[in-house]
Short mmCIF file of C-alpha atoms in Angstrom, two decimals:
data_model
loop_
_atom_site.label_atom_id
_atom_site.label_comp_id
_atom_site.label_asym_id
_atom_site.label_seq_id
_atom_site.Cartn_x
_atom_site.Cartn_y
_atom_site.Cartn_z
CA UNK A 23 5.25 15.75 -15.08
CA UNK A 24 6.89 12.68 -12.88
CA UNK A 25 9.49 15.35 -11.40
CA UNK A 26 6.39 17.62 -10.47
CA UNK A 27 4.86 14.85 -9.27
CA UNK A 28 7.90 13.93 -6.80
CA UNK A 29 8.29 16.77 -5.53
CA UNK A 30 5.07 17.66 -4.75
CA UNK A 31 4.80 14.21 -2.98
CA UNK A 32 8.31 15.22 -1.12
CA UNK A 33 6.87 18.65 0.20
CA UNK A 34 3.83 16.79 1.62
CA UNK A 35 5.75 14.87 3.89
CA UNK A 36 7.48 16.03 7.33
CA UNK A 37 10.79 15.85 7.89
CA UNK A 38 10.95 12.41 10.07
CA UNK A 39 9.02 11.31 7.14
CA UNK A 40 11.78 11.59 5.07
CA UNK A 41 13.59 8.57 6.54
CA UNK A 42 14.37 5.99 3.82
CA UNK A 43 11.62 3.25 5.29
CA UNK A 44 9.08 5.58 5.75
CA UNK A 45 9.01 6.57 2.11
CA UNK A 46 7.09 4.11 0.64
CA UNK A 47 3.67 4.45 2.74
CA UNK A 48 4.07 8.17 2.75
CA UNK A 49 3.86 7.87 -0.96
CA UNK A 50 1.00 5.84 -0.63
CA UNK A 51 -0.75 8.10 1.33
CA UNK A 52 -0.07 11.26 -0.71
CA UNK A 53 -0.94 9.20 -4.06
CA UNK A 54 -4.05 8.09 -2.80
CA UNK A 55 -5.07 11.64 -0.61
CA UNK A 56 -4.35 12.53 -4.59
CA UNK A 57 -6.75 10.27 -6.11
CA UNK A 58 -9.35 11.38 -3.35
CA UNK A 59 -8.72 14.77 -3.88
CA UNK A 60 -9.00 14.40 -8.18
CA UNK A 61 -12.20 11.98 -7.73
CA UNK A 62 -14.14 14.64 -4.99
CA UNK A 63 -14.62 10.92 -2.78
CA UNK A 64 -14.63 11.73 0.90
CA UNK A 65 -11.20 10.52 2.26
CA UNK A 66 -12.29 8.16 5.42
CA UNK A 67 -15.38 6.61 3.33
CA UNK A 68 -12.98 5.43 0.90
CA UNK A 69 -10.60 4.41 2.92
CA UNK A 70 -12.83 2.47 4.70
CA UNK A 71 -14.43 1.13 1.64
CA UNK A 72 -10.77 -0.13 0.31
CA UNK A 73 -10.01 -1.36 4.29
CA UNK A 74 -12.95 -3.28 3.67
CA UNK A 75 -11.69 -5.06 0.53
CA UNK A 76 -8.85 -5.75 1.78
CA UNK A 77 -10.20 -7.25 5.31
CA UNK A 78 -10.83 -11.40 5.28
CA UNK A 79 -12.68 -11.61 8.35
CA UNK A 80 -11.26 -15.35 8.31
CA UNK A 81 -7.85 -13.84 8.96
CA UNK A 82 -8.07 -10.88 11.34
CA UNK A 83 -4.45 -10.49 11.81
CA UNK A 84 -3.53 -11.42 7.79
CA UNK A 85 -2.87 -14.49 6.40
CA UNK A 86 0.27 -16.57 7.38
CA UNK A 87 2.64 -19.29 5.54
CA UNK A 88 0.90 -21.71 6.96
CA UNK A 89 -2.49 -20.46 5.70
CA UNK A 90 -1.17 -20.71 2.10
CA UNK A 91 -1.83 -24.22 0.32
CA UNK A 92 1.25 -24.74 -1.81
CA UNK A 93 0.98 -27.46 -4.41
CA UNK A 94 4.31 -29.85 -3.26
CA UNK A 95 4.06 -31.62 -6.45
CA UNK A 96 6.26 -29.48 -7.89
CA UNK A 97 9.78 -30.14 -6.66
CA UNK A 98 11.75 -28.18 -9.26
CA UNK A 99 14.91 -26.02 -7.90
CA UNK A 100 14.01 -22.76 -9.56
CA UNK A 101 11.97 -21.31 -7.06
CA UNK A 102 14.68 -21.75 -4.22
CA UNK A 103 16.47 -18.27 -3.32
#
């Protein structure tokens, strides 16, 4: 079933879009034009709807490491990489 699934995601995708990088977001967009296509939802409504859960208008361009409150009172040496 997996292998099906892979290579039905593969054939989806255009050449260029076979470039190692680009294979994660084209697999995104085939499993969810998937889901859309298995639930009968209207593709840009839904997309739009998840956009929309995803948007903080308080951070148009996405939060940054600066935005995140980290709780210093923890000094231990197993979270350093």
């Amino acid at each position: 079933a997996i292998e099906s699934s892979w290579r039905a995601a593969k054939a989806s995708w255009s050449s260029s879009g076979r470039i190692k990088r680009h294979i994660p977001g084209n697999l995104a967009r085939y499993m969810f034009m998937k889901r859309c296509k298995e639930l009968q939802l209207d593709r840009t409504k839904e997309f739009l709807r998840l956009a929309g859960l995803m948007y903080n208008p308080c951070f148009p361009r996405g939060p940054t490491d600066d935005d995140v409150d980290f709780d210093s009172s923890d000094d231990s040496e197993d979270d350093v990489v």
